[in-house]
């Protein structure tokens, strides 16, 4: 996607579940992490979220523990998923990460 050096990044620790302790993941600030909290704010229930993740072959446990990039959630084309990604972006611009 051709981001230049001026593009801000966030470094967050990689989870230990894949035995890569200490490795860092670089996340583009324009692609916030959607979390369960974003979905709950919109009134989404855990049962519906689990069904969504199964339907789209996404890892529910990974999302539950670490969230998922907004672009990955939006790529499903699901209106409710797009709303959750939009909320994450809105909160990021306000500084409410």
mmCIF file of N, CA and C in Angstrom:
data_model
loop_
_atom_site.group_PDB
_atom_site.id
_atom_site.type_symbol
_atom_site.label_atom_id
_atom_site.label_comp_id
_atom_site.label_asym_id
_atom_site.label_seq_id
_atom_site.Cartn_x
_atom_site.Cartn_y
_atom_site.Cartn_z
ATOM 1 N N UNK A 1 0.797 -1.199 0.000
ATOM 2 C CA UNK A 1 0.000 0.000 0.000
ATOM 3 C C UNK A 1 0.836 1.258 0.000
ATOM 4 N N UNK A 2 2.105 1.139 -0.119
ATOM 5 C CA UNK A 2 2.976 2.270 -0.333
ATOM 6 C C UNK A 2 2.970 3.337 0.737
ATOM 7 N N UNK A 3 3.013 2.971 2.017
ATOM 8 C CA UNK A 3 3.085 3.976 3.077
ATOM 9 C C UNK A 3 4.498 4.505 3.156
ATOM 10 N N UNK A 4 4.631 5.807 3.252
ATOM 11 C CA UNK A 4 5.940 6.424 3.337
ATOM 12 C C UNK A 4 6.463 6.430 4.756
ATOM 13 N N UNK A 5 7.637 6.963 4.934
ATOM 14 C CA UNK A 5 8.278 7.004 6.244
ATOM 15 C C UNK A 5 7.503 7.877 7.222
ATOM 16 N N UNK A 6 6.680 8.798 6.719
ATOM 17 C CA UNK A 6 5.940 9.700 7.600
ATOM 18 C C UNK A 6 4.732 9.033 8.255
ATOM 19 N N UNK A 7 4.398 7.821 7.871
ATOM 20 C CA UNK A 7 3.238 7.116 8.405
ATOM 21 C C UNK A 7 3.539 6.621 9.821
ATOM 22 N N UNK A 8 2.740 7.046 10.826
ATOM 23 C CA UNK A 8 3.003 6.608 12.199
ATOM 24 C C UNK A 8 2.691 5.121 12.369
ATOM 25 N N UNK A 9 3.448 4.484 13.239
ATOM 26 C CA UNK A 9 3.216 3.074 13.543
ATOM 27 C C UNK A 9 3.170 2.876 15.047
ATOM 28 N N UNK A 10 2.557 1.797 15.453
ATOM 29 C CA UNK A 10 2.509 1.422 16.859
ATOM 30 C C UNK A 10 3.180 0.069 16.970
ATOM 31 N N UNK A 11 4.003 -0.088 17.946
ATOM 32 C CA UNK A 11 4.618 -1.390 18.183
ATOM 33 C C UNK A 11 3.963 -1.991 19.414
ATOM 34 N N UNK A 12 3.493 -3.219 19.258
ATOM 35 C CA UNK A 12 2.906 -3.898 20.400
ATOM 36 C C UNK A 12 3.529 -5.278 20.510
ATOM 37 N N UNK A 13 3.669 -5.778 21.731
ATOM 38 C CA UNK A 13 4.298 -7.082 21.900
ATOM 39 C C UNK A 13 3.485 -8.182 21.227
ATOM 40 N N UNK A 14 4.184 -9.096 20.613
ATOM 41 C CA UNK A 14 3.543 -10.275 20.025
ATOM 42 C C UNK A 14 3.126 -11.191 21.163
ATOM 43 N N UNK A 15 1.977 -11.820 21.050
ATOM 44 C CA UNK A 15 1.537 -12.724 22.104
ATOM 45 C C UNK A 15 2.443 -13.946 22.140
ATOM 46 N N UNK A 16 2.517 -14.568 23.295
ATOM 47 C CA UNK A 16 3.409 -15.697 23.496
ATOM 48 C C UNK A 16 2.835 -17.008 22.963
ATOM 49 N N UNK A 17 1.584 -17.023 22.493
ATOM 50 C CA UNK A 17 0.947 -18.274 22.105
ATOM 51 C C UNK A 17 1.656 -18.987 20.967
ATOM 52 N N UNK A 18 2.388 -18.265 20.137
ATOM 53 C CA UNK A 18 3.081 -18.916 19.032
ATOM 54 C C UNK A 18 4.586 -19.025 19.289
ATOM 55 N N UNK A 19 4.965 -18.953 20.580
ATOM 56 C CA UNK A 19 6.362 -19.114 20.987
ATOM 57 C C UNK A 19 7.304 -18.120 20.330
ATOM 58 N N UNK A 20 6.829 -16.923 20.067
ATOM 59 C CA UNK A 20 7.676 -15.884 19.494
ATOM 60 C C UNK A 20 7.817 -14.746 20.501
ATOM 61 N N UNK A 21 8.034 -15.104 21.728
ATOM 62 C CA UNK A 21 8.135 -14.142 22.809
ATOM 63 C C UNK A 21 9.167 -13.058 22.489
ATOM 64 N N UNK A 22 8.791 -11.830 22.734
ATOM 65 C CA UNK A 22 9.691 -10.725 22.530
ATOM 66 C C UNK A 22 9.639 -10.114 21.138
ATOM 67 N N UNK A 23 9.098 -10.809 20.179
ATOM 68 C CA UNK A 23 8.991 -10.263 18.828
ATOM 69 C C UNK A 23 7.908 -9.201 18.801
ATOM 70 N N UNK A 24 8.101 -8.166 18.022
ATOM 71 C CA UNK A 24 7.110 -7.099 17.945
ATOM 72 C C UNK A 24 6.400 -7.106 16.608
ATOM 73 N N UNK A 25 5.139 -6.696 16.654
ATOM 74 C CA UNK A 25 4.344 -6.546 15.439
ATOM 75 C C UNK A 25 4.176 -5.056 15.195
ATOM 76 N N UNK A 26 4.334 -4.615 13.964
ATOM 77 C CA UNK A 26 4.155 -3.210 13.618
ATOM 78 C C UNK A 26 2.760 -3.058 13.033
ATOM 79 N N UNK A 27 1.995 -2.142 13.608
ATOM 80 C CA UNK A 27 0.620 -1.923 13.178
ATOM 81 C C UNK A 27 0.478 -0.509 12.641
ATOM 82 N N UNK A 28 -0.092 -0.374 11.483
ATOM 83 C CA UNK A 28 -0.338 0.911 10.849
ATOM 84 C C UNK A 28 -1.418 1.642 11.650
ATOM 85 N N UNK A 29 -1.179 2.893 12.003
ATOM 86 C CA UNK A 29 -2.137 3.658 12.808
ATOM 87 C C UNK A 29 -3.448 3.925 12.066
ATOM 88 N N UNK A 30 -3.461 3.766 10.752
ATOM 89 C CA UNK A 30 -4.708 3.979 10.027
ATOM 90 C C UNK A 30 -5.569 2.719 10.029
ATOM 91 N N UNK A 31 -5.066 1.629 10.583
ATOM 92 C CA UNK A 31 -5.801 0.372 10.654
ATOM 93 C C UNK A 31 -5.893 -0.061 12.116
ATOM 94 N N UNK A 32 -6.824 0.529 12.853
ATOM 95 C CA UNK A 32 -6.913 0.235 14.283
ATOM 96 C C UNK A 32 -7.326 -1.206 14.544
ATOM 97 N N UNK A 33 -7.118 -1.620 15.763
ATOM 98 C CA UNK A 33 -7.519 -2.955 16.198
ATOM 99 C C UNK A 33 -8.958 -2.877 16.713
ATOM 100 N N UNK A 34 -9.821 -3.701 16.138
ATOM 101 C CA UNK A 34 -11.209 -3.827 16.605
ATOM 102 C C UNK A 34 -11.198 -4.851 17.729
ATOM 103 N N UNK A 35 -11.856 -4.530 18.834
ATOM 104 C CA UNK A 35 -11.869 -5.425 19.990
ATOM 105 C C UNK A 35 -13.307 -5.821 20.352
ATOM 106 N N UNK A 36 -13.396 -6.767 21.256
ATOM 107 C CA UNK A 36 -14.701 -7.176 21.772
ATOM 108 C C UNK A 36 -15.394 -5.961 22.394
ATOM 109 N N UNK A 37 -14.625 -5.105 23.044
ATOM 110 C CA UNK A 37 -15.211 -3.915 23.678
ATOM 111 C C UNK A 37 -15.916 -3.026 22.656
ATOM 112 N N UNK A 38 -15.340 -2.867 21.471
ATOM 113 C CA UNK A 38 -16.005 -2.081 20.422
ATOM 114 C C UNK A 38 -17.347 -2.721 20.070
ATOM 115 N N UNK A 39 -17.320 -4.020 19.901
ATOM 116 C CA UNK A 39 -18.549 -4.739 19.528
ATOM 117 C C UNK A 39 -19.593 -4.662 20.624
ATOM 118 N N UNK A 40 -19.168 -4.792 21.870
ATOM 119 C CA UNK A 40 -20.117 -4.713 22.989
ATOM 120 C C UNK A 40 -20.718 -3.309 23.087
ATOM 121 N N UNK A 41 -19.921 -2.290 22.789
ATOM 122 C CA UNK A 41 -20.425 -0.913 22.793
ATOM 123 C C UNK A 41 -21.588 -0.762 21.814
ATOM 124 N N UNK A 42 -21.511 -1.497 20.702
ATOM 125 C CA UNK A 42 -22.565 -1.451 19.691
ATOM 126 C C UNK A 42 -23.726 -2.391 20.023
ATOM 127 N N UNK A 43 -23.628 -3.096 21.146
ATOM 128 C CA UNK A 43 -24.709 -3.980 21.577
ATOM 129 C C UNK A 43 -24.643 -5.384 21.013
ATOM 130 N N UNK A 44 -23.494 -5.767 20.432
ATOM 131 C CA UNK A 44 -23.366 -7.104 19.855
ATOM 132 C C UNK A 44 -23.167 -8.126 20.975
ATOM 133 N N UNK A 45 -23.835 -9.265 20.853
ATOM 134 C CA UNK A 45 -23.715 -10.317 21.867
ATOM 135 C C UNK A 45 -22.589 -11.287 21.497
ATOM 136 N N UNK A 46 -22.055 -11.962 22.502
ATOM 137 C CA UNK A 46 -20.958 -12.908 22.289
ATOM 138 C C UNK A 46 -21.389 -14.043 21.360
ATOM 139 N N UNK A 47 -22.593 -14.511 21.514
ATOM 140 C CA UNK A 47 -23.085 -15.612 20.665
ATOM 141 C C UNK A 47 -23.074 -15.209 19.189
ATOM 142 N N UNK A 48 -23.555 -14.008 18.903
ATOM 143 C CA UNK A 48 -23.563 -13.515 17.530
ATOM 144 C C UNK A 48 -22.164 -13.288 16.989
ATOM 145 N N UNK A 49 -21.267 -12.785 17.855
ATOM 146 C CA UNK A 49 -19.892 -12.560 17.419
ATOM 147 C C UNK A 49 -19.212 -13.888 17.102
ATOM 148 N N UNK A 50 -19.408 -14.888 17.963
ATOM 149 C CA UNK A 50 -18.813 -16.209 17.701
ATOM 150 C C UNK A 50 -19.330 -16.774 16.383
ATOM 151 N N UNK A 51 -20.627 -16.638 16.134
ATOM 152 C CA UNK A 51 -21.221 -17.140 14.884
ATOM 153 C C UNK A 51 -20.634 -16.400 13.680
ATOM 154 N N UNK A 52 -20.467 -15.091 13.801
ATOM 155 C CA UNK A 52 -19.866 -14.292 12.725
ATOM 156 C C UNK A 52 -18.466 -14.809 12.402
ATOM 157 N N UNK A 53 -17.648 -15.007 13.442
ATOM 158 C CA UNK A 53 -16.273 -15.464 13.225
ATOM 159 C C UNK A 53 -16.245 -16.848 12.591
ATOM 160 N N UNK A 54 -17.123 -17.731 13.013
ATOM 161 C CA UNK A 54 -17.189 -19.072 12.410
ATOM 162 C C UNK A 54 -17.620 -18.978 10.948
ATOM 163 N N UNK A 55 -18.618 -18.159 10.681
ATOM 164 C CA UNK A 55 -19.147 -18.004 9.322
ATOM 165 C C UNK A 55 -18.089 -17.475 8.351
ATOM 166 N N UNK A 56 -17.190 -16.646 8.851
ATOM 167 C CA UNK A 56 -16.169 -16.033 8.003
ATOM 168 C C UNK A 56 -14.790 -16.694 8.169
ATOM 169 N N UNK A 57 -14.756 -17.839 8.832
ATOM 170 C CA UNK A 57 -13.500 -18.589 9.049
ATOM 171 C C UNK A 57 -12.416 -17.725 9.693
ATOM 172 N N UNK A 58 -12.815 -16.931 10.669
ATOM 173 C CA UNK A 58 -11.887 -16.098 11.422
ATOM 174 C C UNK A 58 -11.690 -16.714 12.805
ATOM 175 N N UNK A 59 -10.571 -16.417 13.431
ATOM 176 C CA UNK A 59 -10.215 -16.997 14.729
ATOM 177 C C UNK A 59 -10.848 -16.206 15.878
ATOM 178 N N UNK A 60 -11.905 -16.769 16.436
ATOM 179 C CA UNK A 60 -12.642 -16.121 17.521
ATOM 180 C C UNK A 60 -11.752 -15.910 18.745
ATOM 181 N N UNK A 61 -10.990 -16.939 19.144
ATOM 182 C CA UNK A 61 -10.153 -16.812 20.342
ATOM 183 C C UNK A 61 -9.081 -15.742 20.168
ATOM 184 N N UNK A 62 -8.487 -15.671 18.995
ATOM 185 C CA UNK A 62 -7.487 -14.629 18.726
ATOM 186 C C UNK A 62 -8.129 -13.246 18.857
ATOM 187 N N UNK A 63 -9.312 -13.082 18.274
ATOM 188 C CA UNK A 63 -10.020 -11.804 18.360
ATOM 189 C C UNK A 63 -10.365 -11.476 19.807
ATOM 190 N N UNK A 64 -10.866 -12.453 20.529
ATOM 191 C CA UNK A 64 -11.268 -12.244 21.911
ATOM 192 C C UNK A 64 -10.104 -11.755 22.774
ATOM 193 N N UNK A 65 -8.922 -12.293 22.521
ATOM 194 C CA UNK A 65 -7.759 -11.941 23.346
ATOM 195 C C UNK A 65 -6.980 -10.738 22.833
ATOM 196 N N UNK A 66 -6.929 -10.561 21.509
ATOM 197 C CA UNK A 66 -6.045 -9.535 20.944
ATOM 198 C C UNK A 66 -6.707 -8.563 19.984
ATOM 199 N N UNK A 67 -7.967 -8.805 19.639
ATOM 200 C CA UNK A 67 -8.609 -7.961 18.649
ATOM 201 C C UNK A 67 -8.154 -8.349 17.248
ATOM 202 N N UNK A 68 -8.619 -7.599 16.269
ATOM 203 C CA UNK A 68 -8.289 -7.875 14.877
ATOM 204 C C UNK A 68 -8.218 -6.555 14.116
ATOM 205 N N UNK A 69 -7.316 -6.444 13.148
ATOM 206 C CA UNK A 69 -7.227 -5.205 12.377
ATOM 207 C C UNK A 69 -8.570 -4.865 11.712
ATOM 208 N N UNK A 70 -8.921 -3.608 11.733
ATOM 209 C CA UNK A 70 -10.186 -3.151 11.149
ATOM 210 C C UNK A 70 -10.317 -3.589 9.697
ATOM 211 N N UNK A 71 -9.232 -3.534 8.950
ATOM 212 C CA UNK A 71 -9.291 -3.908 7.535
ATOM 213 C C UNK A 71 -9.697 -5.370 7.351
ATOM 214 N N UNK A 72 -9.261 -6.229 8.245
ATOM 215 C CA UNK A 72 -9.613 -7.656 8.169
ATOM 216 C C UNK A 72 -11.098 -7.853 8.469
ATOM 217 N N UNK A 73 -11.612 -7.117 9.439
ATOM 218 C CA UNK A 73 -13.027 -7.199 9.804
ATOM 219 C C UNK A 73 -13.885 -6.623 8.674
ATOM 220 N N UNK A 74 -13.477 -5.495 8.130
ATOM 221 C CA UNK A 74 -14.220 -4.853 7.042
ATOM 222 C C UNK A 74 -14.256 -5.710 5.784
ATOM 223 N N UNK A 75 -13.197 -6.474 5.564
ATOM 224 C CA UNK A 75 -13.089 -7.289 4.351
ATOM 225 C C UNK A 75 -14.198 -8.336 4.248
ATOM 226 N N UNK A 76 -14.879 -8.620 5.350
ATOM 227 C CA UNK A 76 -15.983 -9.578 5.315
ATOM 228 C C UNK A 76 -17.181 -9.002 4.563
ATOM 229 N N UNK A 77 -17.267 -7.669 4.501
ATOM 230 C CA UNK A 77 -18.399 -7.025 3.842
ATOM 231 C C UNK A 77 -19.650 -6.970 4.691
ATOM 232 N N UNK A 78 -19.586 -7.480 5.903
ATOM 233 C CA UNK A 78 -20.730 -7.507 6.813
ATOM 234 C C UNK A 78 -20.967 -6.103 7.387
ATOM 235 N N UNK A 79 -22.204 -5.630 7.314
ATOM 236 C CA UNK A 79 -22.534 -4.264 7.754
ATOM 237 C C UNK A 79 -22.224 -4.051 9.237
ATOM 238 N N UNK A 80 -22.517 -5.059 10.068
ATOM 239 C CA UNK A 80 -22.250 -4.908 11.502
ATOM 240 C C UNK A 80 -20.749 -4.904 11.780
ATOM 241 N N UNK A 81 -19.996 -5.679 11.030
ATOM 242 C CA UNK A 81 -18.543 -5.698 11.185
ATOM 243 C C UNK A 81 -17.953 -4.359 10.759
ATOM 244 N N UNK A 82 -18.470 -3.814 9.682
ATOM 245 C CA UNK A 82 -18.006 -2.514 9.198
ATOM 246 C C UNK A 82 -18.314 -1.429 10.229
ATOM 247 N N UNK A 83 -19.449 -1.536 10.896
ATOM 248 C CA UNK A 83 -19.797 -0.571 11.949
ATOM 249 C C UNK A 83 -18.813 -0.659 13.113
ATOM 250 N N UNK A 84 -18.405 -1.875 13.489
ATOM 251 C CA UNK A 84 -17.443 -2.047 14.580
ATOM 252 C C UNK A 84 -16.086 -1.456 14.184
ATOM 253 N N UNK A 85 -15.664 -1.684 12.950
ATOM 254 C CA UNK A 85 -14.405 -1.117 12.465
ATOM 255 C C UNK A 85 -14.479 0.410 12.433
ATOM 256 N N UNK A 86 -15.619 0.924 12.034
ATOM 257 C CA UNK A 86 -15.818 2.375 11.991
ATOM 258 C C UNK A 86 -15.731 2.972 13.396
ATOM 259 N N UNK A 87 -16.325 2.286 14.373
ATOM 260 C CA UNK A 87 -16.240 2.752 15.757
ATOM 261 C C UNK A 87 -14.793 2.741 16.232
ATOM 262 N N UNK A 88 -14.046 1.694 15.918
ATOM 263 C CA UNK A 88 -12.631 1.623 16.318
ATOM 264 C C UNK A 88 -11.848 2.778 15.700
ATOM 265 N N UNK A 89 -12.112 3.083 14.432
ATOM 266 C CA UNK A 89 -11.426 4.200 13.767
ATOM 267 C C UNK A 89 -11.799 5.532 14.430
ATOM 268 N N UNK A 90 -13.079 5.705 14.713
ATOM 269 C CA UNK A 90 -13.555 6.925 15.347
ATOM 270 C C UNK A 90 -12.888 7.107 16.719
ATOM 271 N N UNK A 91 -12.850 6.038 17.495
ATOM 272 C CA UNK A 91 -12.244 6.121 18.821
ATOM 273 C C UNK A 91 -10.745 6.386 18.721
ATOM 274 N N UNK A 92 -10.101 5.829 17.702
ATOM 275 C CA UNK A 92 -8.667 6.063 17.526
ATOM 276 C C UNK A 92 -8.404 7.542 17.228
ATOM 277 N N UNK A 93 -9.224 8.142 16.381
ATOM 278 C CA UNK A 93 -9.006 9.552 16.038
ATOM 279 C C UNK A 93 -9.260 10.461 17.228
ATOM 280 N N UNK A 94 -10.108 10.028 18.149
ATOM 281 C CA UNK A 94 -10.367 10.800 19.374
ATOM 282 C C UNK A 94 -9.337 10.512 20.446
ATOM 283 N N UNK A 95 -8.512 9.501 20.229
ATOM 284 C CA UNK A 95 -7.514 9.139 21.227
ATOM 285 C C UNK A 95 -8.035 8.191 22.283
ATOM 286 N N UNK A 96 -9.169 7.528 22.002
ATOM 287 C CA UNK A 96 -9.786 6.605 22.966
ATOM 288 C C UNK A 96 -9.397 5.163 22.720
ATOM 289 N N UNK A 97 -8.164 4.887 22.338
ATOM 290 C CA UNK A 97 -7.747 3.512 22.058
ATOM 291 C C UNK A 97 -7.979 2.687 23.265
#
